[in-house]
Amino acid sequence: MGQQYPASGAFNAYIVVGGPEIFARTRALGFTLHGFKSTRRKLAAGIKPGDRLIFYLTGLKRFAGIARVTSEMFEDHTPVWSSPKKPAEDYPYRVRIEPEVVLDEADAVAAEPLAQRMTYTKKWPPEHWTLAFQGNLHKIPAEDYELIRQALQEAGAAQV
């Protein structure tokens, strides 16, 4: 299922798709923990310490941060995150994380210009780029991670 991308150095990169309320909850936890939907067990199980999570905010269509994974995936059904669209979803597949680059929502980077340059999004027509960001979790190529990381770091530097 899905395309396999080579590791970037010693890590893989994933785009985590979620609403601003999910990102806000992860922020409130100090970017120490993040959970994935119950439908993403198989992909989440492949996430390892050192991998990177890129946060894409639905509705806003923006990238807001990157975190480094610091643990193996584990299962926990304690309520932490909630979404108005799926109130029963408990995001049970979790990893411990630490922040790498985190922006305020207002400073998050517009995804469309980056999506037009990404390898991962090439399988969709450019006018339908948002289809690439349907679903909760996507493994992406190293060059796409670098593109997004650089844009987020530049936006973060502009904040100071």
PDB file of C-alpha atoms in Angstrom:
ATOM      1  CA  MET A   1       0.000   0.000   0.000  1.00  0.00           C
ATOM      2  CA  GLY A   2       1.376   3.423  -0.952  1.00  0.00           C
ATOM      3  CA  GLN A   3       4.775   4.308  -2.272  1.00  0.00           C
ATOM      4  CA  GLN A   4       7.877   3.563  -0.233  1.00  0.00           C
ATOM      5  CA  TYR A   5      10.454   6.347  -0.071  1.00  0.00           C
ATOM      6  CA  PRO A   6      14.083   5.974   0.900  1.00  0.00           C
ATOM      7  CA  ALA A   7      15.140   7.248   4.286  1.00  0.00           C
ATOM      8  CA  SER A   8      16.569  10.752   4.468  1.00  0.00           C
ATOM      9  CA  GLY A   9      19.829   9.982   6.188  1.00  0.00           C
ATOM     10  CA  ALA A  10      18.718   7.885   9.117  1.00  0.00           C
ATOM     11  CA  PHE A  11      15.086   8.986   9.275  1.00  0.00           C
ATOM     12  CA  ASN A  12      11.808   8.995   7.381  1.00  0.00           C
ATOM     13  CA  ALA A  13       9.453  11.951   7.171  1.00  0.00           C
ATOM     14  CA  TYR A  14       5.668  11.930   7.480  1.00  0.00           C
ATOM     15  CA  ILE A  15       3.012  14.546   6.957  1.00  0.00           C
ATOM     16  CA  VAL A  16       0.444  14.495   9.751  1.00  0.00           C
ATOM     17  CA  VAL A  17      -2.862  15.908   8.527  1.00  0.00           C
ATOM     18  CA  GLY A  18      -5.192  17.340  11.132  1.00  0.00           C
ATOM     19  CA  GLY A  19      -7.335  20.251  12.109  1.00  0.00           C
ATOM     20  CA  PRO A  20      -5.993  23.232  14.041  1.00  0.00           C
ATOM     21  CA  GLU A  21      -7.611  21.810  17.204  1.00  0.00           C
ATOM     22  CA  ILE A  22      -5.409  18.690  16.995  1.00  0.00           C
ATOM     23  CA  PHE A  23      -2.269  20.790  16.488  1.00  0.00           C
ATOM     24  CA  ALA A  24      -3.299  23.076  19.370  1.00  0.00           C
ATOM     25  CA  ARG A  25      -3.639  20.065  21.683  1.00  0.00           C
ATOM     26  CA  THR A  26      -0.203  18.745  20.690  1.00  0.00           C
ATOM     27  CA  ARG A  27       1.155  22.269  21.313  1.00  0.00           C
ATOM     28  CA  ALA A  28      -0.530  22.333  24.747  1.00  0.00           C
ATOM     29  CA  LEU A  29       1.340  19.099  25.530  1.00  0.00           C
ATOM     30  CA  GLY A  30       4.610  20.910  24.741  1.00  0.00           C
ATOM     31  CA  PHE A  31       5.129  18.838  21.591  1.00  0.00           C
ATOM     32  CA  THR A  32       5.958  15.831  23.757  1.00  0.00           C
ATOM     33  CA  LEU A  33       3.276  13.462  22.392  1.00  0.00           C
ATOM     34  CA  HIS A  34       1.225  13.005  19.238  1.00  0.00           C
ATOM     35  CA  GLY A  35      -1.423  10.448  18.284  1.00  0.00           C
ATOM     36  CA  PHE A  36      -2.649   9.036  14.987  1.00  0.00           C
ATOM     37  CA  LYS A  37      -6.116   7.895  14.017  1.00  0.00           C
ATOM     38  CA  SER A  38      -7.210   4.313  14.575  1.00  0.00           C
ATOM     39  CA  THR A  39      -7.275   3.812  10.780  1.00  0.00           C
ATOM     40  CA  ARG A  40      -3.494   4.453  10.554  1.00  0.00           C
ATOM     41  CA  ARG A  41      -2.146   1.607  12.698  1.00  0.00           C
ATOM     42  CA  LYS A  42      -0.025  -0.009   9.987  1.00  0.00           C
ATOM     43  CA  LEU A  43       1.647   3.205   8.830  1.00  0.00           C
ATOM     44  CA  ALA A  44       2.065   4.521  12.396  1.00  0.00           C
ATOM     45  CA  ALA A  45       3.705   1.227  13.404  1.00  0.00           C
ATOM     46  CA  GLY A  46       6.526   2.006  10.969  1.00  0.00           C
ATOM     47  CA  ILE A  47       7.388   5.312  12.643  1.00  0.00           C
ATOM     48  CA  LYS A  48      10.643   5.073  14.569  1.00  0.00           C
ATOM     49  CA  PRO A  49      12.712   7.301  16.853  1.00  0.00           C
ATOM     50  CA  GLY A  50      14.480   9.949  14.780  1.00  0.00           C
ATOM     51  CA  ASP A  51      11.707  10.146  12.171  1.00  0.00           C
ATOM     52  CA  ARG A  52      10.110  13.548  11.559  1.00  0.00           C
ATOM     53  CA  LEU A  53       6.459  14.571  11.657  1.00  0.00           C
ATOM     54  CA  ILE A  54       5.390  17.581   9.604  1.00  0.00           C
ATOM     55  CA  PHE A  55       2.105  19.110  10.739  1.00  0.00           C
ATOM     56  CA  TYR A  56      -0.339  20.119   7.973  1.00  0.00           C
ATOM     57  CA  LEU A  57      -3.381  22.044   9.192  1.00  0.00           C
ATOM     58  CA  THR A  58      -6.599  21.248   7.367  1.00  0.00           C
ATOM     59  CA  GLY A  59      -8.895  24.145   6.586  1.00  0.00           C
ATOM     60  CA  LEU A  60      -5.949  26.550   6.794  1.00  0.00           C
ATOM     61  CA  LYS A  61      -3.970  24.552   4.200  1.00  0.00           C
ATOM     62  CA  ARG A  62      -0.720  25.399   5.960  1.00  0.00           C
ATOM     63  CA  PHE A  63       2.339  23.683   7.397  1.00  0.00           C
ATOM     64  CA  ALA A  64       2.818  24.678  11.034  1.00  0.00           C
ATOM     65  CA  GLY A  65       5.679  22.653  12.423  1.00  0.00           C
ATOM     66  CA  ILE A  66       8.034  19.704  12.515  1.00  0.00           C
ATOM     67  CA  ALA A  67       8.691  17.379  15.436  1.00  0.00           C
ATOM     68  CA  ARG A  68      11.271  14.642  15.901  1.00  0.00           C
ATOM     69  CA  VAL A  69       9.988  11.266  17.083  1.00  0.00           C
ATOM     70  CA  THR A  70      11.644  10.079  20.301  1.00  0.00           C
ATOM     71  CA  SER A  71       9.880   6.742  20.939  1.00  0.00           C
ATOM     72  CA  GLU A  72       8.513   3.670  19.256  1.00  0.00           C
ATOM     73  CA  MET A  73       4.795   3.768  18.476  1.00  0.00           C
ATOM     74  CA  PHE A  74       2.560   2.598  21.328  1.00  0.00           C
ATOM     75  CA  GLU A  75      -1.174   2.179  21.792  1.00  0.00           C
ATOM     76  CA  ASP A  76      -3.101   4.202  24.378  1.00  0.00           C
ATOM     77  CA  HIS A  77      -6.825   4.974  24.366  1.00  0.00           C
ATOM     78  CA  THR A  78      -6.714   7.696  27.038  1.00  0.00           C
ATOM     79  CA  PRO A  79      -8.620  10.688  25.601  1.00  0.00           C
ATOM     80  CA  VAL A  80      -6.170  13.430  24.571  1.00  0.00           C
ATOM     81  CA  TRP A  81      -7.173  14.702  21.124  1.00  0.00           C
ATOM     82  CA  SER A  82     -10.630  15.201  19.699  1.00  0.00           C
ATOM     83  CA  SER A  83     -12.063  16.337  16.413  1.00  0.00           C
ATOM     84  CA  PRO A  84     -15.552  17.723  15.816  1.00  0.00           C
ATOM     85  CA  LYS A  85     -15.765  15.641  12.621  1.00  0.00           C
ATOM     86  CA  LYS A  86     -15.109  12.340  14.443  1.00  0.00           C
ATOM     87  CA  PRO A  87     -15.803  12.798  18.153  1.00  0.00           C
ATOM     88  CA  ALA A  88     -15.378   9.065  18.916  1.00  0.00           C
ATOM     89  CA  GLU A  89     -11.840   8.949  17.431  1.00  0.00           C
ATOM     90  CA  ASP A  90      -9.264   8.607  20.212  1.00  0.00           C
ATOM     91  CA  TYR A  91      -6.002   8.755  18.192  1.00  0.00           C
ATOM     92  CA  PRO A  92      -4.704   5.585  19.884  1.00  0.00           C
ATOM     93  CA  TYR A  93      -1.422   5.084  17.995  1.00  0.00           C
ATOM     94  CA  ARG A  94       1.009   7.430  19.653  1.00  0.00           C
ATOM     95  CA  VAL A  95       4.629   8.475  19.674  1.00  0.00           C
ATOM     96  CA  ARG A  96       6.623  10.689  21.968  1.00  0.00           C
ATOM     97  CA  ILE A  97       8.063  13.701  20.179  1.00  0.00           C
ATOM     98  CA  GLU A  98      10.169  16.814  20.637  1.00  0.00           C
ATOM     99  CA  PRO A  99       9.742  20.057  18.698  1.00  0.00           C
ATOM    100  CA  GLU A 100      12.132  20.852  15.868  1.00  0.00           C
ATOM    101  CA  VAL A 101      10.443  23.873  14.244  1.00  0.00           C
ATOM    102  CA  VAL A 102       7.076  25.142  15.462  1.00  0.00           C
ATOM    103  CA  LEU A 103       5.208  28.193  14.205  1.00  0.00           C
ATOM    104  CA  ASP A 104       2.159  29.968  15.512  1.00  0.00           C
ATOM    105  CA  GLU A 105      -0.914  29.284  13.393  1.00  0.00           C
ATOM    106  CA  ALA A 106      -0.822  32.853  12.053  1.00  0.00           C
ATOM    107  CA  ASP A 107       2.747  32.350  10.810  1.00  0.00           C
ATOM    108  CA  ALA A 108       2.254  28.856   9.381  1.00  0.00           C
ATOM    109  CA  VAL A 109       3.491  28.416   5.808  1.00  0.00           C
ATOM    110  CA  ALA A 110       1.012  28.228   2.928  1.00  0.00           C
ATOM    111  CA  ALA A 111       1.094  24.670   1.598  1.00  0.00           C
ATOM    112  CA  GLU A 112       0.017  25.248  -2.004  1.00  0.00           C
ATOM    113  CA  PRO A 113       3.269  26.814  -3.317  1.00  0.00           C
ATOM    114  CA  LEU A 114       5.259  24.014  -1.692  1.00  0.00           C
ATOM    115  CA  ALA A 115       2.841  21.311  -2.864  1.00  0.00           C
ATOM    116  CA  GLN A 116       3.374  22.478  -6.451  1.00  0.00           C
ATOM    117  CA  ARG A 117       7.098  21.685  -6.022  1.00  0.00           C
ATOM    118  CA  MET A 118       6.840  18.443  -4.046  1.00  0.00           C
ATOM    119  CA  THR A 119       7.573  14.998  -5.494  1.00  0.00           C
ATOM    120  CA  TYR A 120       4.891  13.385  -3.308  1.00  0.00           C
ATOM    121  CA  THR A 121       2.082  15.503  -4.822  1.00  0.00           C
ATOM    122  CA  LYS A 122       2.971  14.790  -8.484  1.00  0.00           C
ATOM    123  CA  LYS A 123       0.417  11.968  -8.783  1.00  0.00           C
ATOM    124  CA  TRP A 124      -2.436  14.490  -8.501  1.00  0.00           C
ATOM    125  CA  PRO A 125      -3.285  17.220 -11.029  1.00  0.00           C
ATOM    126  CA  PRO A 126      -1.857  20.561  -9.793  1.00  0.00           C
ATOM    127  CA  GLU A 127      -5.331  22.088  -9.485  1.00  0.00           C
ATOM    128  CA  HIS A 128      -6.301  19.243  -7.117  1.00  0.00           C
ATOM    129  CA  TRP A 129      -3.183  19.395  -4.920  1.00  0.00           C
ATOM    130  CA  THR A 130      -5.253  19.193  -1.721  1.00  0.00           C
ATOM    131  CA  LEU A 131      -6.069  15.555  -2.537  1.00  0.00           C
ATOM    132  CA  ALA A 132      -2.491  14.784  -1.468  1.00  0.00           C
ATOM    133  CA  PHE A 133      -3.453  15.856   2.051  1.00  0.00           C
ATOM    134  CA  GLN A 134      -6.524  13.676   2.553  1.00  0.00           C
ATOM    135  CA  GLY A 135      -6.097  11.141   5.318  1.00  0.00           C
ATOM    136  CA  ASN A 136      -4.227  11.436   8.610  1.00  0.00           C
ATOM    137  CA  LEU A 137      -0.683  10.299   7.801  1.00  0.00           C
ATOM    138  CA  HIS A 138       1.550  10.216   4.690  1.00  0.00           C
ATOM    139  CA  LYS A 139       5.162   9.139   4.251  1.00  0.00           C
ATOM    140  CA  ILE A 140       7.016  11.595   1.995  1.00  0.00           C
ATOM    141  CA  PRO A 141      10.363  11.646   0.191  1.00  0.00           C
ATOM    142  CA  ALA A 142      13.446  13.224   1.762  1.00  0.00           C
ATOM    143  CA  GLU A 143      13.550  16.071  -0.755  1.00  0.00           C
ATOM    144  CA  ASP A 144       9.985  17.075   0.159  1.00  0.00           C
ATOM    145  CA  TYR A 145      10.888  17.080   3.842  1.00  0.00           C
ATOM    146  CA  GLU A 146      13.847  19.365   3.110  1.00  0.00           C
ATOM    147  CA  LEU A 147      11.669  21.730   1.054  1.00  0.00           C
ATOM    148  CA  ILE A 148       9.116  22.060   3.855  1.00  0.00           C
ATOM    149  CA  ARG A 149      11.750  22.234   6.610  1.00  0.00           C
ATOM    150  CA  GLN A 150      13.548  25.082   4.871  1.00  0.00           C
ATOM    151  CA  ALA A 151      10.281  27.020   4.344  1.00  0.00           C
ATOM    152  CA  LEU A 152       9.319  26.586   8.009  1.00  0.00           C
ATOM    153  CA  GLN A 153      12.759  27.625   9.240  1.00  0.00           C
ATOM    154  CA  GLU A 154      12.690  30.733   7.035  1.00  0.00           C
ATOM    155  CA  ALA A 155       9.213  31.614   8.322  1.00  0.00           C
ATOM    156  CA  GLY A 156      10.401  31.060  11.891  1.00  0.00           C
ATOM    157  CA  ALA A 157      13.410  33.308  11.379  1.00  0.00           C
ATOM    158  CA  ALA A 158      11.098  36.016   9.996  1.00  0.00           C
ATOM    159  CA  GLN A 159       9.061  35.870  13.248  1.00  0.00           C
ATOM    160  CA  VAL A 160      12.003  36.881  15.436  1.00  0.00           C
TER     161      VAL A 160
END
